[in-house]
Amino acid sequence: MTAINFAVIGYGGMGSYHIHNIMPNENERIHVVGTYDISGERQKISSQHKHKIYHSLEEVLTDETIEAVLIATPNDSHKDLAIQALKVGKHVVCEKPVTMNVEELDEVLKVAKETGQTFMVHQNRRWDPDFLITRELYKKQQIGELFQIESRVQGANGIPGDWRHELKHGGGMLLDWGVHLLDQLLFLVDSRIEKVSADLSYILGDEVDDGFITYIIFENGIRAIIEVGTTNYTKLPRWYLKGTQGTAVIQDWDLSGEMIVDSGKKNIQAPKPIQAGVGLTKTMAPPSEEATETVALPKVTAEYDTFYKNFYKVVREQAEPVVKNEEVRQVMVLIEEIFKAAKR
Ligand code: NAD
């Protein structure tokens, strides 16, 4: 087994996370040779970790020992960096969002095709345990057939960092967190999209969205509400899933939550009306005790090393990629549709 020699372009938050937290799990297959960052300060920090420091992109691209690059720079630089690397025969792992739009992505994919080099996007949240639970519920129909999916991430700290506030760098939460939640959604639901409505929020007064909400209707009838917020001092559950035989809640990344499912018992008592505020309701009363059961969420195993393990196999053995470029493209198409729907 010969490890793939990598240079990391962009040694910021995510570039260093790859090097220190993800790539070491795969050190038989992935070997980090060095880093290139335009910031002298980041170069200095990288050199403290004994990485080779590249002082220009050209130095990376002309280093024949480098087989692949990881692009972990602000979003607007992904396209040009990817194209230049592919053209000199390097394989590319690119951070999300792959590019600023579909047109840019198509340019990259054209070069990847022409050069025959591997181009793979790090859609890592396909291996998030909360998503794996949702996928398990969907596939095994543990709450019946899913017909409504609500997927949310909500924080109280506004848009982080610097470039994420700027349109020219591809800032904003739809491109930042939206791309993860939409990738999960399209990876989950195997159906074409019929209708999209959306609204972006600008509560913080930035030129880019600090959050959004979109309502998506699939041809197979599934409805999805996807929401990202950065001005939420308290939050709604990470996942709220409605099925024909139950409802599941996954509260957070700590995987707390439960499923309330139809008990299947016959001849149960009708729910009793309850006092609700100053009125009475049977419609909004909880189901009678025998009608439902509370069940623990399924256990899942998250294999965090899947991405680079697969990347190695794609490069060395022409295996099928776990993140396919056509899937990534579909997500970018949807993001463009959400921007348009919000404008409408
Ligand atoms: P960051 O600002 O922390 O780091 C970016 C680094 O790139 C900085 O050190 C900067 O100096 C450097 N840089 C900028 N332009 C460069 C260029 N042309 N060449 C070389 N270096 C350059 O940003 P970040 O949070 O690390 O985000 C980087 C990328 O990673 C973004 O595309 C972001 O969306 C993605 N990201 C992905 C995840 C994930 O979970 N997959 C999480 C965070 C960030």
PDB file of N, CA, C and O and ligand atoms in Angstrom, residues 8-18 36-40 42 57 71-78 81 95-97 122-125 161-164 175-177 179-180, ligand 1:
ATOM      1  N   VAL A   8      -1.769  20.414   1.496  1.00  0.00           N
ATOM      2  CA  VAL A   8      -3.016  21.049   1.924  1.00  0.00           C
ATOM      3  C   VAL A   8      -2.953  22.532   1.566  1.00  0.00           C
ATOM      4  O   VAL A   8      -2.029  23.232   1.992  1.00  0.00           O
ATOM      5  N   ILE A   9      -3.924  22.975   0.785  1.00  0.00           N
ATOM      6  CA  ILE A   9      -3.971  24.390   0.389  1.00  0.00           C
ATOM      7  C   ILE A   9      -5.021  25.077   1.252  1.00  0.00           C
ATOM      8  O   ILE A   9      -6.203  24.761   1.175  1.00  0.00           O
ATOM      9  N   GLY A  10      -4.553  25.969   2.113  1.00  0.00           N
ATOM     10  CA  GLY A  10      -5.435  26.627   3.086  1.00  0.00           C
ATOM     11  C   GLY A  10      -5.317  25.909   4.420  1.00  0.00           C
ATOM     12  O   GLY A  10      -5.964  24.897   4.659  1.00  0.00           O
ATOM     13  N   TYR A  11      -4.431  26.442   5.269  1.00  0.00           N
ATOM     14  CA  TYR A  11      -4.233  25.828   6.588  1.00  0.00           C
ATOM     15  C   TYR A  11      -4.940  26.698   7.639  1.00  0.00           C
ATOM     16  O   TYR A  11      -4.340  27.258   8.543  1.00  0.00           O
ATOM     17  N   GLY A  12      -6.268  26.848   7.447  1.00  0.00           N
ATOM     18  CA  GLY A  12      -7.066  27.597   8.422  1.00  0.00           C
ATOM     19  C   GLY A  12      -7.786  26.605   9.313  1.00  0.00           C
ATOM     20  O   GLY A  12      -7.278  25.517   9.615  1.00  0.00           O
ATOM     21  N   GLY A  13      -9.029  26.975   9.689  1.00  0.00           N
ATOM     22  CA  GLY A  13      -9.809  26.103  10.572  1.00  0.00           C
ATOM     23  C   GLY A  13      -9.969  24.694  10.004  1.00  0.00           C
ATOM     24  O   GLY A  13      -9.622  23.704  10.658  1.00  0.00           O
ATOM     25  N   MET A  14     -10.457  24.607   8.775  1.00  0.00           N
ATOM     26  CA  MET A  14     -10.793  23.277   8.247  1.00  0.00           C
ATOM     27  C   MET A  14      -9.562  22.542   7.720  1.00  0.00           C
ATOM     28  O   MET A  14      -9.465  21.317   7.855  1.00  0.00           O
ATOM     29  N   GLY A  15      -8.622  23.290   7.104  1.00  0.00           N
ATOM     30  CA  GLY A  15      -7.393  22.641   6.622  1.00  0.00           C
ATOM     31  C   GLY A  15      -6.676  21.966   7.779  1.00  0.00           C
ATOM     32  O   GLY A  15      -6.228  20.812   7.686  1.00  0.00           O
ATOM     33  N   SER A  16      -6.584  22.674   8.917  1.00  0.00           N
ATOM     34  CA  SER A  16      -5.886  22.065  10.049  1.00  0.00           C
ATOM     35  C   SER A  16      -6.710  20.932  10.668  1.00  0.00           C
ATOM     36  O   SER A  16      -6.160  19.960  11.169  1.00  0.00           O
ATOM     37  N   TYR A  17      -8.041  21.036  10.591  1.00  0.00           N
ATOM     38  CA  TYR A  17      -8.881  19.939  11.099  1.00  0.00           C
ATOM     39  C   TYR A  17      -8.640  18.650  10.279  1.00  0.00           C
ATOM     40  O   TYR A  17      -8.518  17.559  10.842  1.00  0.00           O
ATOM     41  N   HIS A  18      -8.536  18.814   8.972  1.00  0.00           N
ATOM     42  CA  HIS A  18      -8.227  17.642   8.120  1.00  0.00           C
ATOM     43  C   HIS A  18      -6.901  17.024   8.561  1.00  0.00           C
ATOM     44  O   HIS A  18      -6.791  15.813   8.753  1.00  0.00           O
ATOM     45  N   TYR A  36       0.222  24.942   2.103  1.00  0.00           N
ATOM     46  CA  TYR A  36       0.397  26.257   1.491  1.00  0.00           C
ATOM     47  C   TYR A  36      -0.743  27.149   1.952  1.00  0.00           C
ATOM     48  O   TYR A  36      -1.922  26.801   1.794  1.00  0.00           O
ATOM     49  N   ASP A  37      -0.402  28.259   2.562  1.00  0.00           N
ATOM     50  CA  ASP A  37      -1.409  29.234   2.984  1.00  0.00           C
ATOM     51  C   ASP A  37      -0.865  30.618   2.673  1.00  0.00           C
ATOM     52  O   ASP A  37       0.334  30.866   2.848  1.00  0.00           O
ATOM     53  N   ILE A  38      -1.737  31.516   2.211  1.00  0.00           N
ATOM     54  CA  ILE A  38      -1.260  32.867   1.873  1.00  0.00           C
ATOM     55  C   ILE A  38      -0.922  33.680   3.122  1.00  0.00           C
ATOM     56  O   ILE A  38      -0.257  34.699   3.031  1.00  0.00           O
ATOM     57  N   SER A  39      -1.360  33.214   4.280  1.00  0.00           N
ATOM     58  CA  SER A  39      -1.089  33.968   5.510  1.00  0.00           C
ATOM     59  C   SER A  39       0.227  33.499   6.148  1.00  0.00           C
ATOM     60  O   SER A  39       0.407  32.315   6.441  1.00  0.00           O
ATOM     61  N   GLY A  40       1.124  34.485   6.366  1.00  0.00           N
ATOM     62  CA  GLY A  40       2.413  34.182   6.995  1.00  0.00           C
ATOM     63  C   GLY A  40       2.226  33.592   8.389  1.00  0.00           C
ATOM     64  O   GLY A  40       2.953  32.682   8.807  1.00  0.00           O
ATOM     65  N   ARG A  42      -0.282  31.766   9.447  1.00  0.00           N
ATOM     66  CA  ARG A  42      -0.695  30.356   9.362  1.00  0.00           C
ATOM     67  C   ARG A  42       0.479  29.476   8.918  1.00  0.00           C
ATOM     68  O   ARG A  42       0.613  28.333   9.364  1.00  0.00           O
ATOM     69  N   LEU A  57       1.596  28.811  -4.757  1.00  0.00           N
ATOM     70  CA  LEU A  57       0.823  27.713  -5.341  1.00  0.00           C
ATOM     71  C   LEU A  57       1.693  26.966  -6.355  1.00  0.00           C
ATOM     72  O   LEU A  57       1.655  25.733  -6.438  1.00  0.00           O
ATOM     73  N   ILE A  71      -8.182  21.245  -0.977  1.00  0.00           N
ATOM     74  CA  ILE A  71      -8.471  22.684  -1.052  1.00  0.00           C
ATOM     75  C   ILE A  71      -9.383  23.051   0.104  1.00  0.00           C
ATOM     76  O   ILE A  71     -10.540  22.607   0.168  1.00  0.00           O
ATOM     77  N   ALA A  72      -8.852  23.840   1.040  1.00  0.00           N
ATOM     78  CA  ALA A  72      -9.629  24.258   2.222  1.00  0.00           C
ATOM     79  C   ALA A  72      -9.475  25.767   2.414  1.00  0.00           C
ATOM     80  O   ALA A  72      -9.074  26.242   3.470  1.00  0.00           O
ATOM     81  N   THR A  73      -9.774  26.481   1.343  1.00  0.00           N
ATOM     82  CA  THR A  73      -9.670  27.945   1.331  1.00  0.00           C
ATOM     83  C   THR A  73     -11.086  28.523   1.240  1.00  0.00           C
ATOM     84  O   THR A  73     -12.052  27.769   1.042  1.00  0.00           O
ATOM     85  N   PRO A  74     -11.241  29.845   1.334  1.00  0.00           N
ATOM     86  CA  PRO A  74     -12.588  30.425   1.158  1.00  0.00           C
ATOM     87  C   PRO A  74     -13.218  29.997  -0.171  1.00  0.00           C
ATOM     88  O   PRO A  74     -12.519  29.711  -1.159  1.00  0.00           O
ATOM     89  N   ASN A  75     -14.552  30.000  -0.178  1.00  0.00           N
ATOM     90  CA  ASN A  75     -15.302  29.352  -1.262  1.00  0.00           C
ATOM     91  C   ASN A  75     -15.024  29.896  -2.667  1.00  0.00           C
ATOM     92  O   ASN A  75     -15.067  29.149  -3.644  1.00  0.00           O
ATOM     93  N   ASP A  76     -14.735  31.187  -2.772  1.00  0.00           N
ATOM     94  CA  ASP A  76     -14.560  31.772  -4.105  1.00  0.00           C
ATOM     95  C   ASP A  76     -13.256  31.342  -4.766  1.00  0.00           C
ATOM     96  O   ASP A  76     -13.080  31.533  -5.969  1.00  0.00           O
ATOM     97  N   SER A  77     -12.344  30.752  -4.005  1.00  0.00           N
ATOM     98  CA  SER A  77     -11.058  30.354  -4.602  1.00  0.00           C
ATOM     99  C   SER A  77     -11.038  28.883  -5.032  1.00  0.00           C
ATOM    100  O   SER A  77     -10.096  28.449  -5.700  1.00  0.00           O
ATOM    101  N   HIS A  78     -12.072  28.118  -4.691  1.00  0.00           N
ATOM    102  CA  HIS A  78     -12.053  26.670  -4.970  1.00  0.00           C
ATOM    103  C   HIS A  78     -11.904  26.372  -6.465  1.00  0.00           C
ATOM    104  O   HIS A  78     -11.121  25.511  -6.861  1.00  0.00           O
ATOM    105  N   LEU A  81      -8.322  27.129  -8.008  1.00  0.00           N
ATOM    106  CA  LEU A  81      -7.311  26.236  -7.413  1.00  0.00           C
ATOM    107  C   LEU A  81      -7.493  24.813  -7.943  1.00  0.00           C
ATOM    108  O   LEU A  81      -6.529  24.131  -8.306  1.00  0.00           O
ATOM    109  N   GLU A  95     -13.109  21.209  -0.389  1.00  0.00           N
ATOM    110  CA  GLU A  95     -14.080  21.457   0.674  1.00  0.00           C
ATOM    111  C   GLU A  95     -15.407  21.931   0.077  1.00  0.00           C
ATOM    112  O   GLU A  95     -15.479  22.366  -1.057  1.00  0.00           O
ATOM    113  N   LYS A  96     -16.418  21.818   0.881  1.00  0.00           N
ATOM    114  CA  LYS A  96     -17.750  22.314   0.505  1.00  0.00           C
ATOM    115  C   LYS A  96     -17.855  23.790   0.830  1.00  0.00           C
ATOM    116  O   LYS A  96     -17.130  24.233   1.707  1.00  0.00           O
ATOM    117  N   PRO A  97     -18.721  24.571   0.232  1.00  0.00           N
ATOM    118  CA  PRO A  97     -19.448  24.260  -0.986  1.00  0.00           C
ATOM    119  C   PRO A  97     -18.448  24.186  -2.128  1.00  0.00           C
ATOM    120  O   PRO A  97     -17.527  25.006  -2.196  1.00  0.00           O
ATOM    121  N   HIS A 122     -15.663  17.080  -0.137  1.00  0.00           N
ATOM    122  CA  HIS A 122     -15.735  16.602   1.240  1.00  0.00           C
ATOM    123  C   HIS A 122     -17.101  16.910   1.856  1.00  0.00           C
ATOM    124  O   HIS A 122     -17.255  17.856   2.634  1.00  0.00           O
ATOM    125  N   GLN A 123     -18.102  16.133   1.488  1.00  0.00           N
ATOM    126  CA  GLN A 123     -19.437  16.278   2.092  1.00  0.00           C
ATOM    127  C   GLN A 123     -19.478  15.360   3.310  1.00  0.00           C
ATOM    128  O   GLN A 123     -20.176  14.354   3.340  1.00  0.00           O
ATOM    129  N   ASN A 124     -18.745  15.772   4.348  1.00  0.00           N
ATOM    130  CA  ASN A 124     -18.514  14.907   5.511  1.00  0.00           C
ATOM    131  C   ASN A 124     -19.751  14.644   6.355  1.00  0.00           C
ATOM    132  O   ASN A 124     -19.808  13.654   7.072  1.00  0.00           O
ATOM    133  N   ARG A 125     -20.754  15.521   6.265  1.00  0.00           N
ATOM    134  CA  ARG A 125     -21.887  15.345   7.175  1.00  0.00           C
ATOM    135  C   ARG A 125     -22.827  14.207   6.756  1.00  0.00           C
ATOM    136  O   ARG A 125     -23.809  13.939   7.432  1.00  0.00           O
ATOM    137  N   GLY A 161     -16.259  34.345  11.793  1.00  0.00           N
ATOM    138  CA  GLY A 161     -15.074  34.685  10.984  1.00  0.00           C
ATOM    139  C   GLY A 161     -15.221  35.965  10.179  1.00  0.00           C
ATOM    140  O   GLY A 161     -16.040  36.825  10.493  1.00  0.00           O
ATOM    141  N   ASP A 162     -14.402  36.063   9.112  1.00  0.00           N
ATOM    142  CA  ASP A 162     -14.394  37.290   8.321  1.00  0.00           C
ATOM    143  C   ASP A 162     -14.998  37.091   6.923  1.00  0.00           C
ATOM    144  O   ASP A 162     -16.024  37.651   6.593  1.00  0.00           O
ATOM    145  N   TRP A 163     -14.359  36.204   6.117  1.00  0.00           N
ATOM    146  CA  TRP A 163     -14.818  36.088   4.731  1.00  0.00           C
ATOM    147  C   TRP A 163     -16.255  35.568   4.609  1.00  0.00           C
ATOM    148  O   TRP A 163     -16.924  35.817   3.610  1.00  0.00           O
ATOM    149  N   ARG A 164     -16.754  34.882   5.622  1.00  0.00           N
ATOM    150  CA  ARG A 164     -18.125  34.353   5.557  1.00  0.00           C
ATOM    151  C   ARG A 164     -19.184  35.470   5.564  1.00  0.00           C
ATOM    152  O   ARG A 164     -20.354  35.222   5.345  1.00  0.00           O
ATOM    153  N   LEU A 175     -24.778  28.859   1.615  1.00  0.00           N
ATOM    154  CA  LEU A 175     -23.607  28.166   1.052  1.00  0.00           C
ATOM    155  C   LEU A 175     -22.803  27.463   2.141  1.00  0.00           C
ATOM    156  O   LEU A 175     -22.124  26.475   1.872  1.00  0.00           O
ATOM    157  N   ASP A 176     -22.866  27.968   3.355  1.00  0.00           N
ATOM    158  CA  ASP A 176     -22.013  27.410   4.406  1.00  0.00           C
ATOM    159  C   ASP A 176     -22.641  26.169   5.056  1.00  0.00           C
ATOM    160  O   ASP A 176     -22.145  25.051   4.881  1.00  0.00           O
ATOM    161  N   TRP A 177     -23.727  26.359   5.781  1.00  0.00           N
ATOM    162  CA  TRP A 177     -24.392  25.218   6.421  1.00  0.00           C
ATOM    163  C   TRP A 177     -25.464  24.592   5.531  1.00  0.00           C
ATOM    164  O   TRP A 177     -25.725  23.385   5.592  1.00  0.00           O
ATOM    165  N   VAL A 179     -25.463  23.935   2.446  1.00  0.00           N
ATOM    166  CA  VAL A 179     -24.951  22.897   1.546  1.00  0.00           C
ATOM    167  C   VAL A 179     -24.873  21.531   2.257  1.00  0.00           C
ATOM    168  O   VAL A 179     -25.118  20.495   1.645  1.00  0.00           O
ATOM    169  N   HIS A 180     -24.591  21.531   3.552  1.00  0.00           N
ATOM    170  CA  HIS A 180     -24.553  20.256   4.303  1.00  0.00           C
ATOM    171  C   HIS A 180     -25.962  19.661   4.427  1.00  0.00           C
ATOM    172  O   HIS A 180     -26.182  18.478   4.158  1.00  0.00           O
TER     173      HIS A 180
HETATM  174  P1  NAD B   1     -10.521  29.804   7.431  1.00  0.00           P
HETATM  175  O1  NAD B   1     -10.703  31.239   7.157  1.00  0.00           O
HETATM  176  O2  NAD B   1     -10.387  29.336   8.838  1.00  0.00           O
HETATM  177  O3  NAD B   1      -9.266  29.222   6.626  1.00  0.00           O
HETATM  178  C1  NAD B   1      -9.019  29.520   5.285  1.00  0.00           C
HETATM  179  C2  NAD B   1      -7.506  29.596   5.107  1.00  0.00           C
HETATM  180  O4  NAD B   1      -7.230  29.718   3.714  1.00  0.00           O
HETATM  181  C3  NAD B   1      -6.875  30.826   5.787  1.00  0.00           C
HETATM  182  O5  NAD B   1      -5.809  30.413   6.613  1.00  0.00           O
HETATM  183  C4  NAD B   1      -6.405  31.703   4.624  1.00  0.00           C
HETATM  184  O6  NAD B   1      -5.231  32.429   4.913  1.00  0.00           O
HETATM  185  C5  NAD B   1      -6.169  30.658   3.539  1.00  0.00           C
HETATM  186  N1  NAD B   1      -6.276  31.147   2.157  1.00  0.00           N
HETATM  187  C6  NAD B   1      -7.152  32.037   1.642  1.00  0.00           C
HETATM  188  N2  NAD B   1      -7.003  32.128   0.307  1.00  0.00           N
HETATM  189  C7  NAD B   1      -5.997  31.286  -0.023  1.00  0.00           C
HETATM  190  C8  NAD B   1      -5.376  30.930  -1.247  1.00  0.00           C
HETATM  191  N3  NAD B   1      -5.765  31.462  -2.409  1.00  0.00           N
HETATM  192  N4  NAD B   1      -4.381  30.020  -1.219  1.00  0.00           N
HETATM  193  C9  NAD B   1      -3.961  29.480  -0.052  1.00  0.00           C
HETATM  194  N5  NAD B   1      -4.503  29.780   1.136  1.00  0.00           N
HETATM  195  C10 NAD B   1      -5.524  30.663   1.153  1.00  0.00           C
HETATM  196  O7  NAD B   1     -11.762  29.104   6.733  1.00  0.00           O
HETATM  197  P2  NAD B   1     -12.284  27.625   7.030  1.00  0.00           P
HETATM  198  O8  NAD B   1     -13.358  27.685   8.041  1.00  0.00           O
HETATM  199  O9  NAD B   1     -11.143  26.716   7.251  1.00  0.00           O
HETATM  200  O10 NAD B   1     -12.991  27.278   5.635  1.00  0.00           O
HETATM  201  C11 NAD B   1     -12.234  26.860   4.519  1.00  0.00           C
HETATM  202  C12 NAD B   1     -13.115  25.996   3.627  1.00  0.00           C
HETATM  203  O11 NAD B   1     -13.513  24.841   4.359  1.00  0.00           O
HETATM  204  C13 NAD B   1     -14.406  26.677   3.183  1.00  0.00           C
HETATM  205  O12 NAD B   1     -14.714  26.315   1.880  1.00  0.00           O
HETATM  206  C14 NAD B   1     -15.450  26.136   4.148  1.00  0.00           C
HETATM  207  O13 NAD B   1     -16.750  26.126   3.631  1.00  0.00           O
HETATM  208  C15 NAD B   1     -14.942  24.737   4.383  1.00  0.00           C
HETATM  209  N6  NAD B   1     -15.350  24.146   5.665  1.00  0.00           N
HETATM  210  C16 NAD B   1     -15.873  22.906   5.655  1.00  0.00           C
HETATM  211  C17 NAD B   1     -16.306  22.318   6.841  1.00  0.00           C
HETATM  212  C18 NAD B   1     -16.872  20.934   6.805  1.00  0.00           C
HETATM  213  O14 NAD B   1     -17.412  20.484   7.819  1.00  0.00           O
HETATM  214  N7  NAD B   1     -16.762  20.217   5.706  1.00  0.00           N
HETATM  215  C19 NAD B   1     -16.178  23.011   8.057  1.00  0.00           C
HETATM  216  C20 NAD B   1     -15.596  24.282   8.022  1.00  0.00           C
HETATM  217  C21 NAD B   1     -15.193  24.845   6.821  1.00  0.00           C
END
